[in-house]
mmCIF file with all atom_site columns, C-alpha atoms in Angstrom:
data_model
loop_
_atom_site.group_PDB
_atom_site.id
_atom_site.type_symbol
_atom_site.label_atom_id
_atom_site.label_alt_id
_atom_site.label_comp_id
_atom_site.label_asym_id
_atom_site.label_entity_id
_atom_site.label_seq_id
_atom_site.pdbx_PDB_ins_code
_atom_site.Cartn_x
_atom_site.Cartn_y
_atom_site.Cartn_z
_atom_site.occupancy
_atom_site.B_iso_or_equiv
_atom_site.pdbx_formal_charge
_atom_site.auth_seq_id
_atom_site.auth_comp_id
_atom_site.auth_asym_id
_atom_site.auth_atom_id
_atom_site.pdbx_PDB_model_num
ATOM 1   C CA . MET A 1 1   ? 136.664 128.572 88.969 1.00 69.00 ? 89  MET A CA 1
ATOM 2   C CA . ALA A 1 2   ? 137.876 126.690 92.025 1.00 74.00 ? 90  ALA A CA 1
ATOM 3   C CA . PRO A 1 3   ? 136.361 123.229 92.613 1.00 75.00 ? 91  PRO A CA 1
ATOM 4   C CA . GLU A 1 4   ? 134.881 124.323 95.964 1.00 70.00 ? 92  GLU A CA 1
ATOM 5   C CA . ILE A 1 5   ? 133.097 127.273 94.380 1.00 72.00 ? 93  ILE A CA 1
ATOM 6   C CA . ARG A 1 6   ? 131.870 125.147 91.486 1.00 73.00 ? 94  ARG A CA 1
ATOM 7   C CA . HIS A 1 7   ? 130.575 122.500 93.927 1.00 71.00 ? 95  HIS A CA 1
ATOM 8   C CA . GLY A 1 8   ? 128.808 125.178 95.997 1.00 76.00 ? 96  GLY A CA 1
ATOM 9   C CA . LYS A 1 9   ? 127.133 126.644 92.916 1.00 81.00 ? 97  LYS A CA 1
ATOM 10  C CA . LEU A 1 10  ? 126.096 123.193 91.703 1.00 83.00 ? 98  LEU A CA 1
ATOM 11  C CA . LYS A 1 11  ? 124.607 122.433 95.117 1.00 87.00 ? 99  LYS A CA 1
ATOM 12  C CA . THR A 1 12  ? 122.711 125.757 95.129 1.00 84.00 ? 100 THR A CA 1
ATOM 13  C CA . GLU A 1 13  ? 121.367 125.239 91.602 1.00 82.00 ? 101 GLU A CA 1
ATOM 14  C CA . THR A 1 14  ? 120.368 121.644 92.340 1.00 87.00 ? 102 THR A CA 1
ATOM 15  C CA . ALA A 1 15  ? 118.505 122.799 95.445 1.00 90.00 ? 103 ALA A CA 1
ATOM 16  C CA . ALA A 1 16  ? 116.781 125.537 93.404 1.00 87.00 ? 104 ALA A CA 1
ATOM 17  C CA . ALA A 1 17  ? 115.691 122.979 90.791 1.00 86.00 ? 105 ALA A CA 1
ATOM 18  C CA . GLY A 1 18  ? 114.282 120.723 93.515 1.00 92.00 ? 106 GLY A CA 1
ATOM 19  C CA . LYS A 1 19  ? 112.440 123.608 95.146 1.00 94.00 ? 107 LYS A CA 1
ATOM 20  C CA . PHE A 1 20  ? 111.162 124.700 91.726 1.00 90.00 ? 108 PHE A CA 1
ATOM 21  C CA . ALA A 1 21  ? 109.768 121.213 91.208 1.00 90.00 ? 109 ALA A CA 1
ATOM 22  C CA . VAL A 1 22  ? 108.002 121.243 94.590 1.00 95.00 ? 110 VAL A CA 1
ATOM 23  C CA . ILE A 1 23  ? 106.437 124.665 93.969 1.00 95.00 ? 111 ILE A CA 1
ATOM 24  C CA . GLY A 1 24  ? 105.621 123.648 90.404 1.00 89.00 ? 112 GLY A CA 1
ATOM 25  C CA . VAL A 1 25  ? 103.790 120.561 91.615 1.00 90.00 ? 113 VAL A CA 1
ATOM 26  C CA . LEU A 1 26  ? 101.875 122.638 94.177 1.00 94.00 ? 114 LEU A CA 1
ATOM 27  C CA . ALA A 1 27  ? 100.967 125.251 91.551 1.00 91.00 ? 115 ALA A CA 1
ATOM 28  C CA . THR A 1 28  ? 100.006 122.573 89.024 1.00 87.00 ? 116 THR A CA 1
ATOM 29  C CA . LEU A 1 29  ? 97.823  120.826 91.594 1.00 93.00 ? 117 LEU A CA 1
ATOM 30  C CA . THR A 1 30  ? 96.271  124.174 92.480 1.00 96.00 ? 118 THR A CA 1
ATOM 31  C CA . HIS A 1 31  ? 95.558  124.834 88.797 1.00 92.00 ? 119 HIS A CA 1
ATOM 32  C CA . ALA A 1 32  ? 94.075  121.362 88.337 1.00 92.00 ? 120 ALA A CA 1
ATOM 33  C CA . ILE A 1 33  ? 91.957  121.486 91.506 1.00 97.00 ? 121 ILE A CA 1
ATOM 34  C CA . VAL A 1 34  ? 90.566  124.964 90.865 1.00 97.00 ? 122 VAL A CA 1
ATOM 35  C CA . ALA A 1 35  ? 89.920  124.419 87.149 1.00 95.00 ? 123 ALA A CA 1
ATOM 36  C CA . GLY A 1 36  ? 88.677  120.851 87.602 1.00 94.00 ? 124 GLY A CA 1
ATOM 37  C CA . SER A 1 37  ? 86.342  121.833 90.429 1.00 97.00 ? 125 SER A CA 1
ATOM 38  C CA . LEU A 1 38  ? 84.868  124.718 88.463 1.00 97.00 ? 126 LEU A CA 1
ATOM 39  C CA . LEU A 1 39  ? 84.400  122.469 85.428 1.00 95.00 ? 127 LEU A CA 1
ATOM 40  C CA . GLN A 1 40  ? 83.007  119.459 87.288 1.00 96.00 ? 128 GLN A CA 1
ATOM 41  C CA . SER A 1 41  ? 80.636  121.573 89.412 1.00 97.00 ? 129 SER A CA 1
ATOM 42  C CA . GLY A 1 42  ? 79.147  123.076 86.279 1.00 95.00 ? 130 GLY A CA 1
ATOM 43  C CA . MET A 1 43  ? 80.035  126.588 87.420 1.00 97.00 ? 131 MET A CA 1
ATOM 44  C CA . LEU A 1 44  ? 82.188  127.219 84.338 1.00 96.00 ? 132 LEU A CA 1
ATOM 45  C CA . PRO A 1 45  ? 83.010  125.494 81.050 1.00 94.00 ? 133 PRO A CA 1
ATOM 46  C CA . ALA A 1 46  ? 86.576  124.310 80.332 1.00 90.00 ? 134 ALA A CA 1
ATOM 47  C CA . TYR A 1 47  ? 88.140  127.536 79.010 1.00 87.00 ? 135 TYR A CA 1
ATOM 48  C CA . PRO A 1 48  ? 87.002  129.953 81.759 1.00 95.00 ? 136 PRO A CA 1
ATOM 49  C CA . ALA A 1 49  ? 87.698  127.296 84.397 1.00 95.00 ? 137 ALA A CA 1
ATOM 50  C CA . ASN A 1 50  ? 91.214  126.964 83.002 1.00 88.00 ? 138 ASN A CA 1
ATOM 51  C CA . ILE A 1 51  ? 91.768  130.735 83.216 1.00 92.00 ? 139 ILE A CA 1
ATOM 52  C CA . CYS A 1 52  ? 90.633  130.806 86.857 1.00 96.00 ? 140 CYS A CA 1
ATOM 53  C CA . GLY A 1 53  ? 92.877  127.880 87.689 1.00 95.00 ? 141 GLY A CA 1
ATOM 54  C CA . PHE A 1 54  ? 95.814  129.597 85.997 1.00 90.00 ? 142 PHE A CA 1
ATOM 55  C CA . LEU A 1 55  ? 95.345  132.849 87.918 1.00 94.00 ? 143 LEU A CA 1
ATOM 56  C CA . VAL A 1 56  ? 95.232  131.152 91.307 1.00 96.00 ? 144 VAL A CA 1
ATOM 57  C CA . ALA A 1 57  ? 98.185  128.912 90.389 1.00 93.00 ? 145 ALA A CA 1
ATOM 58  C CA . PHE A 1 58  ? 100.232 131.944 89.243 1.00 94.00 ? 146 PHE A CA 1
ATOM 59  C CA . CYS A 1 59  ? 99.928  133.466 92.713 1.00 95.00 ? 147 CYS A CA 1
ATOM 60  C CA . VAL A 1 60  ? 101.056 130.216 94.333 1.00 96.00 ? 148 VAL A CA 1
ATOM 61  C CA . SER A 1 61  ? 103.889 129.801 91.845 1.00 93.00 ? 149 SER A CA 1
ATOM 62  C CA . PHE A 1 62  ? 105.329 133.322 91.947 1.00 94.00 ? 150 PHE A CA 1
ATOM 63  C CA . THR A 1 63  ? 105.195 133.554 95.722 1.00 95.00 ? 151 THR A CA 1
ATOM 64  C CA . GLY A 1 64  ? 106.850 130.164 96.183 1.00 95.00 ? 152 GLY A CA 1
ATOM 65  C CA . HIS A 1 65  ? 109.579 130.777 93.620 1.00 92.00 ? 153 HIS A CA 1
ATOM 66  C CA . TYR A 1 66  ? 110.358 134.321 94.725 1.00 92.00 ? 154 TYR A CA 1
ATOM 67  C CA . PHE A 1 67  ? 110.553 133.538 98.427 1.00 92.00 ? 155 PHE A CA 1
ATOM 68  C CA . TRP A 1 68  ? 111.864 129.966 98.305 1.00 93.00 ? 156 TRP A CA 1
ATOM 69  C CA . SER A 1 69  ? 113.028 128.434 95.007 1.00 91.00 ? 157 SER A CA 1
ATOM 70  C CA . PHE A 1 70  ? 115.086 131.395 93.857 1.00 87.00 ? 158 PHE A CA 1
ATOM 71  C CA . SER A 1 71  ? 115.581 133.245 97.135 1.00 87.00 ? 159 SER A CA 1
ATOM 72  C CA . HIS A 1 72  ? 119.350 133.051 96.547 1.00 83.00 ? 160 HIS A CA 1
ATOM 73  C CA . LEU A 1 73  ? 118.895 135.249 93.456 1.00 82.00 ? 161 LEU A CA 1
ATOM 74  C CA . ARG A 1 74  ? 116.587 137.794 95.062 1.00 80.00 ? 162 ARG A CA 1
ATOM 75  C CA . ARG A 1 75  ? 117.916 141.331 95.289 1.00 80.00 ? 163 ARG A CA 1
ATOM 76  C CA . LYS A 1 76  ? 116.437 144.355 97.019 1.00 80.00 ? 164 LYS A CA 1
ATOM 77  C CA . GLY A 1 77  ? 113.968 146.132 94.762 1.00 81.00 ? 165 GLY A CA 1
ATOM 78  C CA . THR A 1 78  ? 113.530 143.280 92.242 1.00 82.00 ? 166 THR A CA 1
ATOM 79  C CA . ALA A 1 79  ? 110.117 141.913 93.247 1.00 88.00 ? 167 ALA A CA 1
ATOM 80  C CA . ILE A 1 80  ? 108.104 143.820 90.635 1.00 92.00 ? 168 ILE A CA 1
ATOM 81  C CA . ARG A 1 81  ? 110.656 143.125 87.887 1.00 91.00 ? 169 ARG A CA 1
ATOM 82  C CA . SER A 1 82  ? 110.665 139.440 88.798 1.00 92.00 ? 170 SER A CA 1
ATOM 83  C CA . MET A 1 83  ? 106.874 139.295 88.890 1.00 93.00 ? 171 MET A CA 1
ATOM 84  C CA . VAL A 1 84  ? 106.515 140.959 85.471 1.00 94.00 ? 172 VAL A CA 1
ATOM 85  C CA . ARG A 1 85  ? 109.142 138.675 83.935 1.00 93.00 ? 173 ARG A CA 1
ATOM 86  C CA . PHE A 1 86  ? 107.620 135.596 85.533 1.00 94.00 ? 174 PHE A CA 1
ATOM 87  C CA . LEU A 1 87  ? 104.188 136.691 84.320 1.00 94.00 ? 175 LEU A CA 1
ATOM 88  C CA . VAL A 1 88  ? 105.536 136.798 80.739 1.00 95.00 ? 176 VAL A CA 1
ATOM 89  C CA . ILE A 1 89  ? 106.828 133.240 81.162 1.00 93.00 ? 177 ILE A CA 1
ATOM 90  C CA . ALA A 1 90  ? 103.624 132.085 82.834 1.00 90.00 ? 178 ALA A CA 1
ATOM 91  C CA . VAL A 1 91  ? 101.381 133.672 80.178 1.00 91.00 ? 179 VAL A CA 1
ATOM 92  C CA . SER A 1 92  ? 103.487 132.055 77.445 1.00 92.00 ? 180 SER A CA 1
ATOM 93  C CA . GLY A 1 93  ? 103.052 128.726 79.192 1.00 87.00 ? 181 GLY A CA 1
ATOM 94  C CA . PHE A 1 94  ? 99.346  129.397 79.590 1.00 84.00 ? 182 PHE A CA 1
ATOM 95  C CA . LEU A 1 95  ? 99.008  130.134 75.860 1.00 90.00 ? 183 LEU A CA 1
ATOM 96  C CA . LEU A 1 96  ? 100.692 126.815 75.141 1.00 88.00 ? 184 LEU A CA 1
ATOM 97  C CA . ASN A 1 97  ? 98.390  125.153 77.684 1.00 85.00 ? 185 ASN A CA 1
ATOM 98  C CA . SER A 1 98  ? 95.326  126.750 76.084 1.00 87.00 ? 186 SER A CA 1
ATOM 99  C CA . THR A 1 99  ? 96.410  125.751 72.590 1.00 92.00 ? 187 THR A CA 1
ATOM 100 C CA . VAL A 1 100 ? 96.857  122.141 73.661 1.00 90.00 ? 188 VAL A CA 1
ATOM 101 C CA . LEU A 1 101 ? 93.470  122.218 75.425 1.00 90.00 ? 189 LEU A CA 1
ATOM 102 C CA . ALA A 1 102 ? 91.774  123.712 72.352 1.00 93.00 ? 190 ALA A CA 1
ATOM 103 C CA . LEU A 1 103 ? 93.281  121.019 70.138 1.00 94.00 ? 191 LEU A CA 1
ATOM 104 C CA . TRP A 1 104 ? 92.193  118.321 72.600 1.00 93.00 ? 192 TRP A CA 1
ATOM 105 C CA . LEU A 1 105 ? 88.622  119.610 72.799 1.00 92.00 ? 193 LEU A CA 1
ATOM 106 C CA . THR A 1 106 ? 88.400  119.983 69.023 1.00 95.00 ? 194 THR A CA 1
ATOM 107 C CA . LEU A 1 107 ? 90.172  116.863 67.835 1.00 96.00 ? 195 LEU A CA 1
ATOM 108 C CA . THR A 1 108 ? 89.471  114.151 70.395 1.00 95.00 ? 196 THR A CA 1
ATOM 109 C CA . PRO A 1 109 ? 86.299  112.458 71.604 1.00 95.00 ? 197 PRO A CA 1
ATOM 110 C CA . TRP A 1 110 ? 87.825  111.924 75.051 1.00 94.00 ? 198 TRP A CA 1
ATOM 111 C CA . PRO A 1 111 ? 86.576  113.661 78.235 1.00 92.00 ? 199 PRO A CA 1
ATOM 112 C CA . ASP A 1 112 ? 87.265  117.381 78.698 1.00 90.00 ? 200 ASP A CA 1
ATOM 113 C CA . LEU A 1 113 ? 88.715  116.747 82.173 1.00 90.00 ? 201 LEU A CA 1
ATOM 114 C CA . ILE A 1 114 ? 91.453  114.492 80.773 1.00 92.00 ? 202 ILE A CA 1
ATOM 115 C CA . GLY A 1 115 ? 92.307  117.152 78.185 1.00 90.00 ? 203 GLY A CA 1
ATOM 116 C CA . LEU A 1 116 ? 92.391  119.817 80.874 1.00 86.00 ? 204 LEU A CA 1
ATOM 117 C CA . LEU A 1 117 ? 94.758  117.778 83.054 1.00 86.00 ? 205 LEU A CA 1
ATOM 118 C CA . PHE A 1 118 ? 96.969  116.864 80.071 1.00 86.00 ? 206 PHE A CA 1
ATOM 119 C CA . SER A 1 119 ? 97.261  120.482 78.955 1.00 85.00 ? 207 SER A CA 1
ATOM 120 C CA . ILE A 1 120 ? 98.191  121.561 82.482 1.00 80.00 ? 208 ILE A CA 1
ATOM 121 C CA . ALA A 1 121 ? 100.861 118.864 82.865 1.00 80.00 ? 209 ALA A CA 1
ATOM 122 C CA . ILE A 1 122 ? 102.996 119.769 79.834 1.00 78.00 ? 210 ILE A CA 1
ATOM 123 C CA . VAL A 1 123 ? 103.898 123.341 80.787 1.00 78.00 ? 211 VAL A CA 1
ATOM 124 C CA . PRO A 1 124 ? 105.858 123.262 84.098 1.00 72.00 ? 212 PRO A CA 1
ATOM 125 C CA . ALA A 1 125 ? 108.950 121.615 82.664 1.00 68.00 ? 213 ALA A CA 1
ATOM 126 C CA . LEU A 1 126 ? 109.286 124.395 80.096 1.00 76.00 ? 214 LEU A CA 1
ATOM 127 C CA . SER A 1 127 ? 109.069 127.160 82.697 1.00 82.00 ? 215 SER A CA 1
ATOM 128 C CA . PHE A 1 128 ? 112.155 126.348 84.771 1.00 82.00 ? 216 PHE A CA 1
ATOM 129 C CA . ALA A 1 129 ? 114.779 127.627 82.314 1.00 78.00 ? 217 ALA A CA 1
ATOM 130 C CA . GLY A 1 130 ? 112.958 130.894 81.743 1.00 83.00 ? 218 GLY A CA 1
ATOM 131 C CA . ALA A 1 131 ? 112.415 131.442 85.445 1.00 89.00 ? 219 ALA A CA 1
ATOM 132 C CA . ARG A 1 132 ? 115.994 130.638 86.411 1.00 84.00 ? 220 ARG A CA 1
ATOM 133 C CA . LEU A 1 133 ? 117.739 132.421 83.566 1.00 83.00 ? 221 LEU A CA 1
ATOM 134 C CA . TRP A 1 134 ? 115.531 135.478 83.214 1.00 87.00 ? 222 TRP A CA 1
ATOM 135 C CA . ALA A 1 135 ? 112.641 136.071 85.624 1.00 89.00 ? 223 ALA A CA 1
ATOM 136 C CA . PHE A 1 136 ? 114.531 135.648 88.879 1.00 88.00 ? 224 PHE A CA 1
ATOM 137 C CA . SER A 1 137 ? 118.057 136.358 87.675 1.00 83.00 ? 225 SER A CA 1
ATOM 138 C CA . HIS A 1 138 ? 119.222 139.883 88.365 1.00 69.00 ? 226 HIS A CA 1
ATOM 139 C CA . HIS A 1 139 ? 122.748 140.776 87.432 1.00 63.00 ? 227 HIS A CA 1
ATOM 140 C CA . PRO A 1 140 ? 124.374 143.572 89.450 1.00 52.00 ? 228 PRO A CA 1
ATOM 141 C CA . ALA A 1 141 ? 124.113 145.911 86.459 1.00 45.00 ? 229 ALA A CA 1
ATOM 142 C CA . GLU A 1 142 ? 120.312 145.488 86.453 1.00 46.00 ? 230 GLU A CA 1
ATOM 143 C CA . THR A 1 143 ? 119.669 146.457 90.083 1.00 41.00 ? 231 THR A CA 1
#
């Protein structure tokens, strides 16, 4: 591969990673605000509040990644495929998040809100590789 092409691809991938981080922070904040507000208001206990936060954050995350972070990978007719794949990644991350939260609530005497925020914070870093390499990547043979 020519150095110019390699540099262009590196620049594109670096930009995608930066955009992913921005959207990830927005989605994580959305998750934390929705779940934390539901928990702190007394409307819902930790687990249901976490599910609500996840669902709202998924919408923010998918929309941002599809239309901005990975727009360079988007192909005509791939929105549903991307959403289903990203949902698999997001649900896997949510299961990890829920497991960590369950362990926190069961094993520590510390406040539920701290456990909720901790469990939310560990997942985004694990999602980038799956999103980049599978959810939003569509090889010509797949379209």
